Tab-separated table of C-alpha atoms and ligand atoms in Angstrom:
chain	number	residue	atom	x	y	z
A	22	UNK	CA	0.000	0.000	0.000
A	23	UNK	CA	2.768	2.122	1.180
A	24	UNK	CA	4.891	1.643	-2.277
A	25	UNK	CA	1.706	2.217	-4.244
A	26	UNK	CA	0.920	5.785	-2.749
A	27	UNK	CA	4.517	6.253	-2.682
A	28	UNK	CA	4.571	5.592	-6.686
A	29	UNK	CA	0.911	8.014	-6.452
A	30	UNK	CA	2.443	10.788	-4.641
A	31	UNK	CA	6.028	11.097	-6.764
A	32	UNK	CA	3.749	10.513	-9.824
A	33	UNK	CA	1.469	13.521	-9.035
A	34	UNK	CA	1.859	16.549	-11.109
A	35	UNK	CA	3.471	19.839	-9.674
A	36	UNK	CA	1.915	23.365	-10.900
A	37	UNK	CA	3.639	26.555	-11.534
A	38	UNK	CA	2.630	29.984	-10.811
A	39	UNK	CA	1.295	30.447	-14.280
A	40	UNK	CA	-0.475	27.552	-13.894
A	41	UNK	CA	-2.894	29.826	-11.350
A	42	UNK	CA	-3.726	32.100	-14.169
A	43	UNK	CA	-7.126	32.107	-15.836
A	44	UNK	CA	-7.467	31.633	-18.908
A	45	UNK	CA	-11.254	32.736	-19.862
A	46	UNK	CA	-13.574	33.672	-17.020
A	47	UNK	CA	-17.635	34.307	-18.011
A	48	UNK	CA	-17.845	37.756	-15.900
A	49	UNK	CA	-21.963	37.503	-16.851
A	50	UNK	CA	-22.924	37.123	-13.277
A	51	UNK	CA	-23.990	39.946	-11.763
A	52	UNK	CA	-24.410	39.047	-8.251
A	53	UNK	CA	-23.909	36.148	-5.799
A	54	UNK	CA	-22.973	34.876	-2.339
A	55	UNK	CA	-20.540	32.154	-0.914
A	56	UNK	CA	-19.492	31.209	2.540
A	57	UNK	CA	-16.614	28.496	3.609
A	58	UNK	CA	-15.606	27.833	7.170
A	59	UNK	CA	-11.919	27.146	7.376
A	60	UNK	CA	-9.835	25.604	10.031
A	61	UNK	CA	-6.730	26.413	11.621
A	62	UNK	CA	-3.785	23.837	11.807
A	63	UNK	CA	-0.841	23.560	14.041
A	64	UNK	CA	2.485	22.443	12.507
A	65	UNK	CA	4.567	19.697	13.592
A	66	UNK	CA	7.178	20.494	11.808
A	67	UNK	CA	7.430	24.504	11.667
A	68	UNK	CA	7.525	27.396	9.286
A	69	UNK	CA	9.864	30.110	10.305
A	70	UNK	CA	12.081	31.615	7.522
A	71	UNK	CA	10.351	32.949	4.330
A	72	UNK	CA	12.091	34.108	0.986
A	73	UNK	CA	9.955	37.003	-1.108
A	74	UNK	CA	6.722	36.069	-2.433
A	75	UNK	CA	5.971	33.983	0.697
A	76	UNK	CA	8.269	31.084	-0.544
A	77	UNK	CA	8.663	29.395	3.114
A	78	UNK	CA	12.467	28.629	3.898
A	79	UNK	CA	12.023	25.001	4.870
A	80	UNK	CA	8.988	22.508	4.246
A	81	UNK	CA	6.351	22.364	7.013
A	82	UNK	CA	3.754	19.848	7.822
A	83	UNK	CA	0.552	20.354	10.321
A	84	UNK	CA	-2.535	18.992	11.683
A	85	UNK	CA	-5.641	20.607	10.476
A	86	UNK	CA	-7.743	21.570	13.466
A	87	UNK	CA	-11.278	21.482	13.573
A	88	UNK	CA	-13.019	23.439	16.319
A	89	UNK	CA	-10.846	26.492	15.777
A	90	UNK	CA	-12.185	28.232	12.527
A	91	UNK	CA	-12.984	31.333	10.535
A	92	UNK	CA	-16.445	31.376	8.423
A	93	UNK	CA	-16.205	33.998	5.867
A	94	UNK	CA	-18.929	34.997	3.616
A	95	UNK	CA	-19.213	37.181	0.581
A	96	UNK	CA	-21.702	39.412	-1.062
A	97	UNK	CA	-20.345	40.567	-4.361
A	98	UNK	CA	-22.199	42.921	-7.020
A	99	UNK	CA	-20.881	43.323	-10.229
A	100	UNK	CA	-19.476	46.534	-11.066
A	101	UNK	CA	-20.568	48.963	-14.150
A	102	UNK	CA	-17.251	48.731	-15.276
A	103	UNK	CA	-13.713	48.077	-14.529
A	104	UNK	CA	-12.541	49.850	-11.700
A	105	UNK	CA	-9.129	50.843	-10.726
A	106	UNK	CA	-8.618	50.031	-7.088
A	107	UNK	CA	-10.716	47.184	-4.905
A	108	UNK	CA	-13.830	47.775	-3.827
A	109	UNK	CA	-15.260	45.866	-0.858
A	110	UNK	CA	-16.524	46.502	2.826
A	111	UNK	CA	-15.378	44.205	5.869
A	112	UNK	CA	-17.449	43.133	8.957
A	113	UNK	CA	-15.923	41.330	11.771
A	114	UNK	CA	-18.190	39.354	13.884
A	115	UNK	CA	-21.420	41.871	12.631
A	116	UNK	CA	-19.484	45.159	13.308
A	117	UNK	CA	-17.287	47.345	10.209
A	118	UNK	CA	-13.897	46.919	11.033
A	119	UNK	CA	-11.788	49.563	9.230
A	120	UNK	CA	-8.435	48.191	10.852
A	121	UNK	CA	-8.627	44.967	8.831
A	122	UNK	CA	-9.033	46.313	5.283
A	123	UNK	CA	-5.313	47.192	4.641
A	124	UNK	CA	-4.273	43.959	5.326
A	125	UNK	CA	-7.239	42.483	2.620
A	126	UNK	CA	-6.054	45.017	0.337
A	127	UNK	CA	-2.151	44.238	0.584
A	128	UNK	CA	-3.732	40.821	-0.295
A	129	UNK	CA	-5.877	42.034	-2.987
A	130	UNK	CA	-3.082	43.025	-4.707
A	131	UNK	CA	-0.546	40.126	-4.260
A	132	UNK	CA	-3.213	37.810	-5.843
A	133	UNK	CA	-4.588	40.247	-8.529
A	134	UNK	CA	-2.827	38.559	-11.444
A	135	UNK	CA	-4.895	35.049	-10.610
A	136	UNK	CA	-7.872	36.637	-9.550
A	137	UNK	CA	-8.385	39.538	-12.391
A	138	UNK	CA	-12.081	39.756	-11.284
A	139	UNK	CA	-11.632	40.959	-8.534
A	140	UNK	CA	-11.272	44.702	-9.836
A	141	UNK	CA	-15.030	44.380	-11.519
A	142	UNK	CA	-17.114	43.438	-8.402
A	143	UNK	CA	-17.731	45.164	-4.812
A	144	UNK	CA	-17.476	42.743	-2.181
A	145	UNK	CA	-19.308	42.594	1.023
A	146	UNK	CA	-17.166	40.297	3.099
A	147	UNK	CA	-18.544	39.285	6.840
A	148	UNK	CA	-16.100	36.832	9.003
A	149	UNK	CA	-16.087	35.650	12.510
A	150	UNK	CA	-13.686	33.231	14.355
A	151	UNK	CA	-15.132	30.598	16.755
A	152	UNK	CA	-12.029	31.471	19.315
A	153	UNK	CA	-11.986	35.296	20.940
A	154	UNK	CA	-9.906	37.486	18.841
A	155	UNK	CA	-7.853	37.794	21.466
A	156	UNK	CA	-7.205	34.831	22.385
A	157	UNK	CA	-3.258	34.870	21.085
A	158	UNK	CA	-4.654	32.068	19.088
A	159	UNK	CA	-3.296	33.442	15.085
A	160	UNK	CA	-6.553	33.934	13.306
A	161	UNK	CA	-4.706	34.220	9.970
A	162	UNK	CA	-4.366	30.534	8.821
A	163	UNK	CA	-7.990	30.460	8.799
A	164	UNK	CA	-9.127	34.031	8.538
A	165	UNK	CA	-7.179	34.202	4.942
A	166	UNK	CA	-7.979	30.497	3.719
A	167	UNK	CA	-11.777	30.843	4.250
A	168	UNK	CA	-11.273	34.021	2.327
A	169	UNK	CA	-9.393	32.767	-0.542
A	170	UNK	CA	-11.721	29.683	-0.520
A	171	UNK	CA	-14.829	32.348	-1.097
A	172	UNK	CA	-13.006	34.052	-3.756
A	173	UNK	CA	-12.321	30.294	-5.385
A	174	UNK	CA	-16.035	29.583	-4.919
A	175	UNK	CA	-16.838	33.023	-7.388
A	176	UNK	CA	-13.928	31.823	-9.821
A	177	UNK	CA	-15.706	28.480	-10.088
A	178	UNK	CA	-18.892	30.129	-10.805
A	179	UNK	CA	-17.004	32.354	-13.689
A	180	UNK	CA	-15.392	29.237	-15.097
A	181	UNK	CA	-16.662	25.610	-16.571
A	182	UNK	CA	-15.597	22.518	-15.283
A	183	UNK	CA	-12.908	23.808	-12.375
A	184	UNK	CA	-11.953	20.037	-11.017
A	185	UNK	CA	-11.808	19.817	-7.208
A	186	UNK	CA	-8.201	19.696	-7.097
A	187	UNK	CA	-7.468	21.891	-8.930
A	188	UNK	CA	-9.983	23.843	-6.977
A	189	UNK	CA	-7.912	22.771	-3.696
A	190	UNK	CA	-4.937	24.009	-4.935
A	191	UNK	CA	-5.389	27.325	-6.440
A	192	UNK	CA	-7.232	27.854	-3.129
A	193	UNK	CA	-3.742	26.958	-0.951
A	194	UNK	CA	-1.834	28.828	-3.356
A	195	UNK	CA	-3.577	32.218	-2.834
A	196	UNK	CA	-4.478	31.952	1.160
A	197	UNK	CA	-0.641	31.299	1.421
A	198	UNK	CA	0.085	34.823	-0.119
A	199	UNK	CA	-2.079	36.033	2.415
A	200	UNK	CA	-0.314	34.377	5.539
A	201	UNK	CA	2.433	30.923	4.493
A	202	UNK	CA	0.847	28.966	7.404
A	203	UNK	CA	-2.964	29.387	5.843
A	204	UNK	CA	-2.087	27.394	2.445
A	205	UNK	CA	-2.274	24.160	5.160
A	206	UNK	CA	-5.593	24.807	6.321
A	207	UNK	CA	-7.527	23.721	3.203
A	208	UNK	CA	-7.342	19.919	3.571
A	209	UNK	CA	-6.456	17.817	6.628
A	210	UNK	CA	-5.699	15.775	8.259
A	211	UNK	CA	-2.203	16.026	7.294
A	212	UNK	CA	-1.189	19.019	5.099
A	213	UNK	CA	2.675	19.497	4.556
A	214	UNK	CA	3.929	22.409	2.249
A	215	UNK	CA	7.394	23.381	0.746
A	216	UNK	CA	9.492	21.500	-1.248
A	217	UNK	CA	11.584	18.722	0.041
A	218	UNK	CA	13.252	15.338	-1.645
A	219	UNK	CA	11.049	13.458	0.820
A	220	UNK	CA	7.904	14.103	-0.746
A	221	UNK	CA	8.157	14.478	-4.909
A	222	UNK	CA	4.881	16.472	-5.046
A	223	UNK	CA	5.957	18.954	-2.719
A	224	UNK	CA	5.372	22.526	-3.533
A	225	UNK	CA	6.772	26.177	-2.082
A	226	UNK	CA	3.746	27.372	-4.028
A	227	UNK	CA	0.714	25.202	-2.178
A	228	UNK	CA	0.188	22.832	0.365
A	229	UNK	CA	-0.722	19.280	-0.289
A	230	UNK	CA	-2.540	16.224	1.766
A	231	UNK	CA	0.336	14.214	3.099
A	232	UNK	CA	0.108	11.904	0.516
A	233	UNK	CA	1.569	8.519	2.536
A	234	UNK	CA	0.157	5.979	4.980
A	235	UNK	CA	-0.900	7.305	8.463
A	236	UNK	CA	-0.829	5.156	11.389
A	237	UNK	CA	-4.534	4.847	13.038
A	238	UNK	CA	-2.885	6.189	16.151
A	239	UNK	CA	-3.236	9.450	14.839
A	240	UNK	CA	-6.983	9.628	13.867
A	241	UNK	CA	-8.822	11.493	15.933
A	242	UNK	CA	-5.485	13.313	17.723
A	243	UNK	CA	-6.585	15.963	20.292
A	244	UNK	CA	-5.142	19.180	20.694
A	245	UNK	CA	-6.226	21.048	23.998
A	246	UNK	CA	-5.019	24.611	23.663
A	247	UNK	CA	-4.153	26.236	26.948
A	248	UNK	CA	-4.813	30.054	27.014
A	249	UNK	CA	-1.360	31.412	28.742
A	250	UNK	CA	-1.346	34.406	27.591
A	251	UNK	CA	-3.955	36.043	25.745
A	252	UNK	CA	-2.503	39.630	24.947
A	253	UNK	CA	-1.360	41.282	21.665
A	254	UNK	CA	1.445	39.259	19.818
A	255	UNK	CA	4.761	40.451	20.819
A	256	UNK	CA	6.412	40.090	17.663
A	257	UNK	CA	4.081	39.580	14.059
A	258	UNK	CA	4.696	36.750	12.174
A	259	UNK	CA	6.690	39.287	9.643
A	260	UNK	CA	9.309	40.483	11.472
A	261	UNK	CA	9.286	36.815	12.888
A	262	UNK	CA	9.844	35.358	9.760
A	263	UNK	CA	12.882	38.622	8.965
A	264	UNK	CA	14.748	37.454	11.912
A	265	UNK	CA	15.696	34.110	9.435
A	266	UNK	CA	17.287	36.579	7.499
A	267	UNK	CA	21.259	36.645	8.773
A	268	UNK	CA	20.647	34.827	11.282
A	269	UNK	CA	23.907	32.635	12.457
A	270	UNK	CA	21.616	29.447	12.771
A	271	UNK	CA	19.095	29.735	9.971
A	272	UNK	CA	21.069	27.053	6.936
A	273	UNK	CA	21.059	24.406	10.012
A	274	UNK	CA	17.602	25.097	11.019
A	275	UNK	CA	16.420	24.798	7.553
A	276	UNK	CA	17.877	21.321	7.108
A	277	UNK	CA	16.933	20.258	10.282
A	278	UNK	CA	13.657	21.290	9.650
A	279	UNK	CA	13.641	19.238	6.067
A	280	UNK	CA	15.688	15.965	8.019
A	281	UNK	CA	12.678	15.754	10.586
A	282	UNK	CA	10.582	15.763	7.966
A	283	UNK	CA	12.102	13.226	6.781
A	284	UNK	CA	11.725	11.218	9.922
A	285	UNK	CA	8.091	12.233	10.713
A	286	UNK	CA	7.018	10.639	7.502
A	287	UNK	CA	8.177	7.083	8.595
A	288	UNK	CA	6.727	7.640	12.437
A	289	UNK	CA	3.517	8.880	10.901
A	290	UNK	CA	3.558	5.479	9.003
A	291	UNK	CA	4.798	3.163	11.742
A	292	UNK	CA	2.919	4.788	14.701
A	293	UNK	CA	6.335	5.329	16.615
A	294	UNK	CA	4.679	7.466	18.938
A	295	UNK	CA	7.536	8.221	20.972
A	296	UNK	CA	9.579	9.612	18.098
A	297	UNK	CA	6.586	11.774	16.702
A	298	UNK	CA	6.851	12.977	20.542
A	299	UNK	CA	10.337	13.668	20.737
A	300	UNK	CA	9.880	15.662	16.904
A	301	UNK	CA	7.240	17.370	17.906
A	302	UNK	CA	8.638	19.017	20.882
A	303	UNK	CA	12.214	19.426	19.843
A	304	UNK	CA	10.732	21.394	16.688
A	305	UNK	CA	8.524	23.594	19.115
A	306	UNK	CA	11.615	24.248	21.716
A	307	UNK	CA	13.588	24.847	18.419
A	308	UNK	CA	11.375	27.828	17.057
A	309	UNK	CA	11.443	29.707	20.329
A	310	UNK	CA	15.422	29.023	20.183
A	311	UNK	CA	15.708	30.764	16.915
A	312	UNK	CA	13.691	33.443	18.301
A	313	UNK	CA	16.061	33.906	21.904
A	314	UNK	CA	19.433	33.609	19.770
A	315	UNK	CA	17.920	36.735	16.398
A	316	UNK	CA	18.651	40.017	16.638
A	317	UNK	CA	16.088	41.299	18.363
A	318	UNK	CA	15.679	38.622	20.451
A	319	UNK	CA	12.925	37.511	21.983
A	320	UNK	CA	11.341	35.424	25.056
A	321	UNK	CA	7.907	34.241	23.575
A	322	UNK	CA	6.972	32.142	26.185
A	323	UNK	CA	5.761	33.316	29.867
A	324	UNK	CA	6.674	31.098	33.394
A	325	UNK	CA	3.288	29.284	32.969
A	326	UNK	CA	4.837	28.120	29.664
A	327	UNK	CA	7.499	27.149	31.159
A	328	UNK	CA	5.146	25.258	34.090
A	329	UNK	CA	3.020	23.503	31.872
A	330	UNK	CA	5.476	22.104	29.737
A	331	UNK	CA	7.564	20.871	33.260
A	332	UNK	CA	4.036	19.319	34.506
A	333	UNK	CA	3.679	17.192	31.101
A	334	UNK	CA	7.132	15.719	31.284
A	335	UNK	CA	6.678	14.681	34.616
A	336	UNK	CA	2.844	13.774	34.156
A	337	UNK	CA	4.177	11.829	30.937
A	338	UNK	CA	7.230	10.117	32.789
A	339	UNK	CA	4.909	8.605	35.754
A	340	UNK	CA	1.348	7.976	34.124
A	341	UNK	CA	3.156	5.869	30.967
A	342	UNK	CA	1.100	8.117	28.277
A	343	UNK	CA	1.972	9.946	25.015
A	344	UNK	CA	0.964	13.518	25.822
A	345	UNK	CA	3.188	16.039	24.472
A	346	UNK	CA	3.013	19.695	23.466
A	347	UNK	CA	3.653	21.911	20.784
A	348	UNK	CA	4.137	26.046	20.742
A	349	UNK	CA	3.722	28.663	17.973
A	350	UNK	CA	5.053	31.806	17.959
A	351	UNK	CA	3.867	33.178	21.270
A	352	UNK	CA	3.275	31.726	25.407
A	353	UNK	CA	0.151	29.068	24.780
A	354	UNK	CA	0.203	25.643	24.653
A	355	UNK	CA	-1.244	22.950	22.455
A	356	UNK	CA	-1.651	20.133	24.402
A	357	UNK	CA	-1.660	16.601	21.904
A	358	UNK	CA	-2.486	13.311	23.248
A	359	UNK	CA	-3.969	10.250	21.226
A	360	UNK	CA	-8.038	9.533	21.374
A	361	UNK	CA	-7.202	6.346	23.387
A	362	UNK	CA	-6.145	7.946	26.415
A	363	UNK	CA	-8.108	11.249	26.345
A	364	UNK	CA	-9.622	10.402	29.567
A	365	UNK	CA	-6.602	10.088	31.266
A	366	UNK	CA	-5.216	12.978	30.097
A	367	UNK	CA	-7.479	15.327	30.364
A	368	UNK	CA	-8.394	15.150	33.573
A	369	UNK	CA	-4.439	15.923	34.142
A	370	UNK	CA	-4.825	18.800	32.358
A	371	UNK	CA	-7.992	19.869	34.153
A	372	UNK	CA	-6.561	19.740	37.384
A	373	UNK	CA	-2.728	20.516	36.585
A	374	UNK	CA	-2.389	22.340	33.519
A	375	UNK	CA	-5.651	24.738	33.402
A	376	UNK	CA	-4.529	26.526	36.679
A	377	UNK	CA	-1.475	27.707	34.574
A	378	UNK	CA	-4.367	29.216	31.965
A	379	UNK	CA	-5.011	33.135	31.779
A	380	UNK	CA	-8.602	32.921	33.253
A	381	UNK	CA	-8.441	29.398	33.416
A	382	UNK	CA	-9.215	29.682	29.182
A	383	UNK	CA	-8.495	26.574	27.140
A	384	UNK	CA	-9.865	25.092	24.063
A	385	UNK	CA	-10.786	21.621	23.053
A	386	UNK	CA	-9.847	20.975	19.517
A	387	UNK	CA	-8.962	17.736	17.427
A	388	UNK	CA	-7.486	17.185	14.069
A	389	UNK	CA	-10.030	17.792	11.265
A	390	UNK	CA	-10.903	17.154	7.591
A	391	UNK	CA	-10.268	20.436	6.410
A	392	UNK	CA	-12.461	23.456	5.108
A	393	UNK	CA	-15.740	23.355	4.623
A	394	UNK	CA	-18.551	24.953	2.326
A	395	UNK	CA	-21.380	26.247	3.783
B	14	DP6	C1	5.138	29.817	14.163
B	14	DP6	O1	1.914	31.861	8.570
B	14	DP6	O2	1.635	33.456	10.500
B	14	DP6	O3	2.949	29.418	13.344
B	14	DP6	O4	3.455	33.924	6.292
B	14	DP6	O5	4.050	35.909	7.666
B	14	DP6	O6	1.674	35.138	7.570
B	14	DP6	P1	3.131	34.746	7.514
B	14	DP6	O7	3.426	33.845	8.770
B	14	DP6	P2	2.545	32.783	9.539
B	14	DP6	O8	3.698	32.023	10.344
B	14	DP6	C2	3.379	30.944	11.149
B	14	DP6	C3	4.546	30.512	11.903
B	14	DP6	C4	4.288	29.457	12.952
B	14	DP6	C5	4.752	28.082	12.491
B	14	DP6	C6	3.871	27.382	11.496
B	14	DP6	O9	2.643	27.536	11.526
B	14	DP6	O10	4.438	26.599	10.708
């Protein structure tokens, strides 16, 4: 089975920018609406390092998430003619919000060339996130693929016969040149993205469904996010990503990044549990690294952090389970433990972990299927 996909997945064709471009698009439609709810993921193997063009530094791979989304809808009336700049209002959660629209705009224009359409209709765009805006939880993986998903959804309607993956993939090419990390929220379980020898149809452009076996121990993974700190992000994922640049680390990182993915592809196939473990968390305890030893440099994570992440080695060490944890760039947790001891774990971090929370705020997700159309 494993050789077959493996022949599938280096088999599978690769698409070039160009490839994004329409060719003939029927503008006749004069009105519409469509609405996609997208998830966010959380990478195993981490992003961090990005060329121009959001062209990520080193391949990636992530769970897809499932309770943590963004449902975007649009409203878009066709235009009496051509117009010059983009046209569209932006509601967040039922009010205007006047703060978001440059960063729609800046993506407006990095996607203009695939989306020409986008310069003849007014868009009414209204989005919500299931998770508090300030949460510290990154709203932009799913935030920008539910919105390029919508704006797929209106290309479909303009074109015949758009096949589902092709679909798929223009949709993770254009939400990753609104944020890198979104392009892996369009499919799940599994999504990895950038190009590596490990995986033939590997892409810098779009991310793709990990296309080899997956051990059942990782169906239905949980990811309980623990709320440490909910405030503004001290550092954007931009000048995150500009740190990569000269920094005295960043060649090894990016190899090491590509070697575990290497290794993650056999542990996701064999189930070696313990290995995904110790990947996982060296990968998380390797962003913050790069992050203490830029210039600037930065402490992302808080004493609770710290705390929690002490309490699940020890809690791992005497209870025999396979809990681990994973950070982004910032001071909350994800908590991931297999379905078959959710009990078990859980109730640990009920009683041990949540009094680390801000507020005693966590969230219960799982790995999901990807986005969804409403
Ligand atoms: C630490 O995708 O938010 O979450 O491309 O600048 O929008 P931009 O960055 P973003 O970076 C995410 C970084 C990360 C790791 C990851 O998700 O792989």
């Amino acid at each position: 089975m494993t050789v077959l996909k493996t022949i599938f997945a280096q088999r599978e064709y690769s698409m070039i920018e160009t490839d994004f471009i329409p060719d003939t698009l029927n503008l006749d439609k004069d009105h519409g609406i469509v609405q996609y709810t997208s998830p966010s993921n959380i990478a195993l193997i981490k992003y961090w390092g990005k060329l121009e063009n959001q062209i990520p530094a080193n391949p990636s791979i992530s769970f897809t998430l499932n309770a943590c989304s963004t449902t975007t809808k649009i409203e878009y009336v066709k235009l009496g003619k051509k117009a010059s700049d983009f046209s569209f209002d932006l509601y967040f959660e039922g009010l205007p919000k006047e703060e978001f629209k440059p960063k729609i705009t800046t993506f407006f224009k990095r996607i203009i060339t695939y989306m020409p359409f986008l310069l003849e209709y007014r868009l009414s765009i209204h989005t919500s996130n299931t998770f508090p805006h300030s949460s510290g939880i990154a709203s932009s993986a799913s935030g920008m693929s539910a919105l390029a998903l919508c704006l797929m959804e209106m290309e479909r309607s303009f074109t015949k016969n758009m096949t589902d993956d092709y679909f798929d993939r223009k949709a993770s090419f254009l939400s990753r040149l609104g944020s890198g990390s979104a392009c892996r929220s369009i499919n799940g379980p599994l999504v990895q993205w950038g190009k590596s020898n490990f995986i033939e149809s590997s892409s810098d452009l779009y991310g793709i469904p990990f296309p080899y076996d997956v051990h059942p121990i990782f169906n239905n993974f949980h990811d309980t996010i623990l709320l440490v700190d909910k405030g503004e992000k001290q550092v954007s994922s931009t000048v995150g990503h500009d740190l990569m640049h000269g920094h005295p680390f960043a060649a090894n990182r990016f190899k090491q990044a590509d070697d575990n993915l290497g290794k993650i592809i056999g542990v996701l196939e064999s189930g070696n549990i313990k290995e995904f473990i110790n990947i996982v968390e060296s990968e998380a305890l390797t962003l913050h690294a790069m992050m203490m030893t830029s210039n600037p440099y930065f402490i992302l994570m808080k004493p609770n952090t710290l705390s929690i992440i002490n309490a699940i080695w020890e809690f791992r060490e005497t209870s025999k389970t396979h809990v681990c944890f994973t950070l982004d760039a910032g001071a909350n947790v994800h908590v991931l433990y297999p379905e078959n001891e959710k009990d078990k774990v859980f109730s640990f971090i009920k009683e041990k972990l949540v009094p680390f929370c801000q507020n005693g705020q966590y969230i219960c997700d799982q790995i999901g299927q990807g986005a969804k159309k409403k």
